[in-house]
Amino acid sequence: MRNPRKTRSATVTAAGTATALALLSACGSGQGEPGSVRSTVASSPGTAERDTASPDAGSGPSAAGKLGVRTGGALGKVVTDSEGRTLYRFDNDAARPSNSTCDGGCARMWPPVLATGARAARGMDPSLLGEVTRADGSQQLTLDGWPLYRFAEDTAPGRAKGQGVGGTWFAAAPDGTKAGAPAPAPVEPLPALSTRDDARLGEIVRDAEGRTLYRFTKDRASPKKPACADSCLKKWKPAKMLARAALKNAKDIDPKLIIPYRRPDDGGVQLTIDGWPLYWFTGDLNPGDTNGQGVGGTWFAVRKTGNLAK
């Protein structure tokens, strides 16, 4: 005859196991969350075997209080909450605009940090702190736009077992970047005016922000008469004439060809090359874009001589 007490115990144990497995599964699917948590994480510097803590080890969403910065180890400077627990950012989220994608089972494993009462650590830029409204209406703390989280398996202050989980979770550095990531190489500023080699168009002129400069075939160079006005100027912005000091920083272009032109519509001083007014295109979203090339059969990038690049 079966022992009813033993049968009931086995049933409860099986149910508990099923619940835990379901929770871990939820954190690895559906919203781009990392896969199931491993017993070890090789990319976490200084961590050995994981604790056998269940996903319920997290305290759930709670305020960060006054933030701290922990220094040392392979991760360098790491942001913590007021209890010294590591705070993380998630690659599947977004910073501009801020957006949190970790909900449901993911949020059980990675409890969101609430923005209420959060204060910057000493030495941190307070303006980097912000908040984003989650799907449940709560306000989550952000750092340079990135939503912040704790990790349920960090069962004690000072731990960073979430570092590198799924290749998408990383401890947050004080400036909002990923802790432990190499510093970006310094970018040398561009000259005020220069040329670059475009794979399709060859050598073309760009400004100090890397924007391609264009000519409008309906303009005139001698006498100067710009045909782009009114609604045209909403898409095509006159390139501003360089200051005298900036002219000395121009590269690859004969300074004698760089001539100022005062526009009759607004009195602004427009940059010209060999008398041709130059513009940049609002449809070029990134440095080096040439989306304005050939628009309407009248807009073209410019050579350093002022000729059309076509």
Coordinates of C-alpha atoms in Angstrom, one line a residue:
M1 CA 0.0 0.0 0.0
R2 CA 1.3 3.4 -1.0
N3 CA 2.3 6.0 1.6
P4 CA 0.1 9.0 0.8
R5 CA 2.5 11.4 2.5
K6 CA 5.4 10.3 0.3
T7 CA 3.2 10.5 -2.8
R8 CA 2.2 14.1 -2.0
S9 CA 5.9 15.0 -1.3
A10 CA 7.0 13.7 -4.7
T11 CA 4.1 15.6 -6.4
V12 CA 5.1 18.9 -4.8
T13 CA 8.8 18.4 -5.7
A14 CA 7.9 17.8 -9.3
A15 CA 5.7 20.9 -9.4
G16 CA 8.4 23.0 -7.9
T17 CA 11.0 21.8 -10.5
A18 CA 8.6 22.5 -13.3
T19 CA 8.0 26.0 -12.1
A20 CA 11.7 26.7 -11.9
L21 CA 12.4 25.3 -15.4
A22 CA 9.5 27.4 -16.8
L23 CA 11.0 30.6 -15.2
L24 CA 14.5 30.0 -16.6
S25 CA 13.0 29.2 -20.0
A26 CA 11.1 32.5 -19.9
C27 CA 14.3 34.4 -19.5
G28 CA 15.7 33.0 -22.7
S29 CA 13.0 33.5 -25.2
G30 CA 10.2 35.7 -26.3
Q31 CA 11.9 39.1 -25.8
G32 CA 15.4 38.6 -26.9
E33 CA 16.6 37.8 -23.4
P34 CA 19.8 35.7 -22.9
G35 CA 19.6 32.0 -22.9
S36 CA 19.2 29.8 -19.8
V37 CA 21.7 30.7 -17.1
R38 CA 24.7 28.4 -17.0
S39 CA 26.3 27.0 -13.9
T40 CA 29.4 29.0 -14.8
V41 CA 30.1 32.1 -16.9
A42 CA 33.6 32.1 -18.5
S43 CA 33.3 35.8 -19.4
S44 CA 32.8 36.9 -15.8
P45 CA 36.3 37.7 -14.5
G46 CA 37.0 36.2 -11.2
T47 CA 33.9 34.1 -10.9
A48 CA 34.0 30.4 -10.3
E49 CA 31.0 28.1 -9.8
R50 CA 27.6 29.8 -9.6
D51 CA 25.6 29.7 -6.5
T52 CA 22.7 27.3 -6.7
A53 CA 20.3 30.2 -6.0
S54 CA 17.0 30.0 -7.7
P55 CA 15.6 32.8 -9.9
D56 CA 13.6 33.9 -6.9
A57 CA 16.8 35.0 -5.2
G58 CA 16.3 38.5 -6.7
S59 CA 14.4 40.9 -4.5
G60 CA 12.3 42.2 -7.4
P61 CA 12.1 45.8 -8.6
S62 CA 13.4 48.2 -5.9
A63 CA 15.0 51.7 -5.7
A64 CA 18.7 52.1 -6.1
G65 CA 19.2 54.8 -3.5
K66 CA 22.5 56.5 -3.7
L67 CA 24.6 54.8 -6.3
G68 CA 28.1 53.7 -5.7
V69 CA 31.2 53.0 -7.9
R70 CA 33.2 49.8 -7.3
T71 CA 36.8 49.9 -8.6
G72 CA 39.1 47.0 -9.2
G73 CA 39.4 43.7 -11.0
A74 CA 39.1 43.1 -14.8
L75 CA 35.9 45.1 -15.0
G76 CA 37.4 48.4 -13.8
K77 CA 34.8 50.8 -12.5
V78 CA 31.3 49.4 -12.0
V79 CA 28.1 51.1 -10.9
T80 CA 26.4 49.6 -7.8
D81 CA 23.2 50.3 -5.9
S82 CA 23.2 51.6 -2.3
E83 CA 23.7 48.0 -1.1
G84 CA 26.8 47.5 -3.2
R85 CA 25.0 45.2 -5.8
T86 CA 26.2 45.4 -9.4
L87 CA 23.9 47.2 -11.8
Y88 CA 23.7 45.9 -15.4
R89 CA 22.6 47.1 -18.9
F90 CA 21.0 44.9 -21.6
D91 CA 22.1 45.1 -25.3
N92 CA 18.6 44.4 -26.5
D93 CA 17.4 47.6 -24.9
A94 CA 17.8 51.0 -26.4
A95 CA 19.3 54.3 -25.1
R96 CA 18.0 56.9 -27.6
P97 CA 15.2 56.9 -27.0
S98 CA 15.3 54.8 -23.8
N99 CA 13.4 51.5 -24.0
S100 CA 13.4 48.5 -21.8
T101 CA 12.7 45.1 -23.4
C102 CA 13.2 42.9 -20.3
D103 CA 9.7 41.9 -19.0
G104 CA 8.0 38.8 -17.6
G105 CA 10.3 36.0 -16.7
C106 CA 13.3 38.1 -17.8
A107 CA 12.5 40.7 -15.2
R108 CA 12.3 38.0 -12.5
M109 CA 15.9 37.1 -13.3
W110 CA 17.0 40.7 -14.0
P111 CA 15.0 42.9 -11.6
P112 CA 14.6 46.5 -12.9
V113 CA 16.1 49.2 -10.8
L114 CA 13.5 51.8 -10.0
A115 CA 14.3 55.5 -10.5
T116 CA 12.6 56.7 -7.3
G117 CA 15.1 58.5 -5.1
A118 CA 18.1 57.5 -7.1
R119 CA 21.2 59.7 -6.7
A120 CA 24.4 59.8 -8.5
A121 CA 27.6 58.5 -6.9
R122 CA 30.4 60.8 -6.0
G123 CA 32.3 61.6 -9.2
M124 CA 29.4 60.6 -11.5
D125 CA 27.7 63.1 -13.8
P126 CA 24.2 63.5 -12.4
S127 CA 22.8 64.5 -15.8
L128 CA 23.4 61.0 -17.0
L129 CA 20.7 59.7 -14.7
G130 CA 17.2 59.5 -16.1
E131 CA 14.1 57.2 -16.2
V132 CA 12.0 55.3 -18.7
T133 CA 8.4 54.1 -18.3
R134 CA 8.1 50.3 -18.4
A135 CA 5.2 48.3 -19.8
D136 CA 3.7 48.0 -16.3
G137 CA 3.9 51.8 -15.8
S138 CA 6.8 51.8 -13.3
Q139 CA 9.7 54.2 -13.8
Q140 CA 13.0 52.5 -14.4
L141 CA 16.3 54.2 -13.7
T142 CA 18.5 54.8 -16.8
L143 CA 22.2 55.7 -17.1
D144 CA 23.0 57.7 -20.2
G145 CA 19.7 56.4 -21.6
W146 CA 20.4 52.7 -20.8
P147 CA 17.8 51.0 -18.4
L148 CA 19.5 49.5 -15.3
Y149 CA 19.0 46.1 -13.7
R150 CA 20.2 43.8 -10.9
F151 CA 20.9 40.1 -11.4
A152 CA 19.1 37.6 -9.3
E153 CA 22.1 35.3 -8.9
D154 CA 24.3 38.1 -7.4
T155 CA 23.4 36.9 -4.0
A156 CA 25.8 39.2 -2.2
P157 CA 27.3 42.7 -2.7
G158 CA 30.4 42.9 -4.8
R159 CA 29.4 40.0 -7.2
A160 CA 29.1 40.4 -10.9
K161 CA 27.9 37.0 -12.1
G162 CA 25.7 38.6 -14.7
Q163 CA 28.7 39.9 -16.7
G164 CA 28.5 38.6 -20.3
V165 CA 25.4 36.4 -19.8
G166 CA 24.0 35.5 -23.2
G167 CA 26.5 37.9 -24.8
T168 CA 24.0 40.7 -24.0
W169 CA 24.2 41.6 -20.3
F170 CA 27.1 43.7 -19.0
A171 CA 27.9 45.6 -15.8
A172 CA 27.4 49.3 -16.3
A173 CA 30.4 51.7 -16.0
P174 CA 29.8 55.2 -14.5
D175 CA 29.4 56.8 -17.9
G176 CA 26.8 54.2 -19.0
T177 CA 29.1 52.2 -21.2
K178 CA 29.9 48.5 -20.7
A179 CA 32.3 47.9 -17.8
G180 CA 35.4 46.2 -18.9
A181 CA 35.1 47.3 -22.5
P182 CA 38.2 48.8 -24.0
A183 CA 38.1 52.6 -24.3
P184 CA 37.3 53.8 -27.8
A185 CA 40.2 55.0 -29.9
P186 CA 40.4 58.8 -30.0
V187 CA 38.9 60.2 -33.2
E188 CA 41.0 62.9 -34.9
P189 CA 38.8 65.9 -35.7
L190 CA 38.2 66.6 -39.4
P191 CA 39.6 69.8 -41.0
A192 CA 37.0 72.6 -41.5
L193 CA 36.9 71.6 -45.2
S194 CA 38.5 68.7 -46.9
T195 CA 38.1 65.9 -49.5
R196 CA 37.6 62.2 -49.1
D197 CA 37.6 59.3 -51.6
D198 CA 34.1 57.9 -52.1
A199 CA 34.0 54.4 -53.5
R200 CA 31.4 55.4 -56.1
L201 CA 32.0 59.1 -56.8
G202 CA 35.7 59.4 -56.3
E203 CA 37.2 62.5 -54.5
I204 CA 34.5 64.7 -53.1
V205 CA 34.3 67.7 -50.7
R206 CA 33.1 67.3 -47.1
D207 CA 32.7 69.7 -44.1
A208 CA 34.1 69.4 -40.6
E209 CA 31.2 67.1 -39.6
G210 CA 31.9 64.7 -42.4
R211 CA 28.9 65.8 -44.4
T212 CA 29.0 65.6 -48.1
L213 CA 28.6 69.1 -49.8
Y214 CA 26.5 69.5 -52.9
R215 CA 25.9 71.9 -55.8
F216 CA 22.6 72.8 -57.3
T217 CA 22.7 73.0 -61.1
K218 CA 20.1 75.7 -61.2
D219 CA 22.4 78.0 -59.2
R220 CA 24.7 80.5 -61.0
A221 CA 28.4 81.1 -60.2
S222 CA 28.9 84.3 -62.1
P223 CA 27.1 86.4 -61.3
K224 CA 26.2 84.4 -58.1
K225 CA 22.5 83.7 -58.0
P226 CA 21.2 80.8 -55.7
A227 CA 18.0 79.2 -57.1
C228 CA 17.4 77.1 -53.9
A229 CA 15.0 79.2 -51.7
D230 CA 11.9 78.8 -49.5
S231 CA 10.8 75.1 -49.4
C232 CA 14.0 74.0 -51.1
L233 CA 16.0 75.2 -48.1
K234 CA 14.1 72.8 -45.8
K235 CA 16.0 69.9 -47.3
W236 CA 19.1 71.6 -48.6
K237 CA 21.0 73.7 -46.0
P238 CA 23.5 76.4 -47.2
A239 CA 27.0 75.5 -46.0
K240 CA 28.2 78.3 -43.7
M241 CA 31.3 80.2 -44.7
L242 CA 34.3 79.4 -42.7
A243 CA 35.8 81.8 -40.3
R244 CA 39.3 83.1 -41.2
A245 CA 40.9 80.9 -38.6
A246 CA 39.0 77.9 -39.9
L247 CA 40.1 78.6 -43.5
K248 CA 43.7 77.9 -42.4
N249 CA 42.5 74.4 -41.4
A250 CA 41.0 73.6 -44.8
K251 CA 42.8 70.8 -46.5
D252 CA 43.2 69.6 -50.1
I253 CA 41.4 72.7 -51.5
D254 CA 42.9 75.8 -53.0
P255 CA 42.1 78.6 -50.5
K256 CA 41.7 81.1 -53.4
L257 CA 38.7 79.1 -54.6
I258 CA 36.9 79.4 -51.2
I259 CA 34.8 82.5 -51.6
P260 CA 32.1 83.9 -49.2
Y261 CA 28.7 84.7 -50.6
R262 CA 26.1 86.8 -48.7
R263 CA 22.6 85.4 -49.5
P264 CA 20.0 88.0 -50.4
D265 CA 17.2 86.1 -48.6
D266 CA 18.4 86.0 -45.1
G267 CA 21.8 87.7 -45.2
G268 CA 23.6 84.6 -44.2
V269 CA 27.1 84.0 -45.5
Q270 CA 27.3 80.9 -47.6
L271 CA 30.4 78.9 -48.6
T272 CA 31.3 78.7 -52.3
I273 CA 34.0 76.9 -54.2
D274 CA 35.0 78.7 -57.4
G275 CA 31.9 80.8 -57.0
W276 CA 29.4 77.9 -56.8
P277 CA 27.2 77.9 -53.6
L278 CA 27.5 74.7 -51.5
Y279 CA 24.8 72.9 -49.5
W280 CA 24.5 69.9 -47.3
F281 CA 21.5 67.5 -47.5
T282 CA 19.2 66.8 -44.6
G283 CA 18.7 63.3 -46.0
D284 CA 22.3 62.4 -45.2
L285 CA 21.9 61.0 -41.7
N286 CA 25.5 59.9 -41.2
P287 CA 28.9 61.3 -42.0
G288 CA 29.9 60.1 -45.5
D289 CA 26.3 59.6 -46.8
T290 CA 25.7 60.6 -50.4
N291 CA 21.9 60.3 -50.5
G292 CA 21.6 63.7 -52.2
Q293 CA 23.6 62.6 -55.2
G294 CA 21.6 63.0 -58.4
V295 CA 18.3 64.0 -56.6
G296 CA 16.0 65.5 -59.2
G297 CA 18.8 65.4 -61.7
T298 CA 20.0 68.7 -60.3
W299 CA 22.0 68.0 -57.1
F300 CA 25.5 66.6 -57.2
A301 CA 28.5 66.2 -54.9
V302 CA 31.4 68.5 -55.6
R303 CA 35.0 68.1 -56.6
K304 CA 37.7 70.3 -54.9
T305 CA 37.8 72.4 -58.1
G306 CA 34.0 73.2 -57.7
N307 CA 33.1 70.9 -60.6
L308 CA 30.2 68.4 -60.3
A309 CA 31.1 64.8 -59.2
K310 CA 29.3 62.8 -61.8

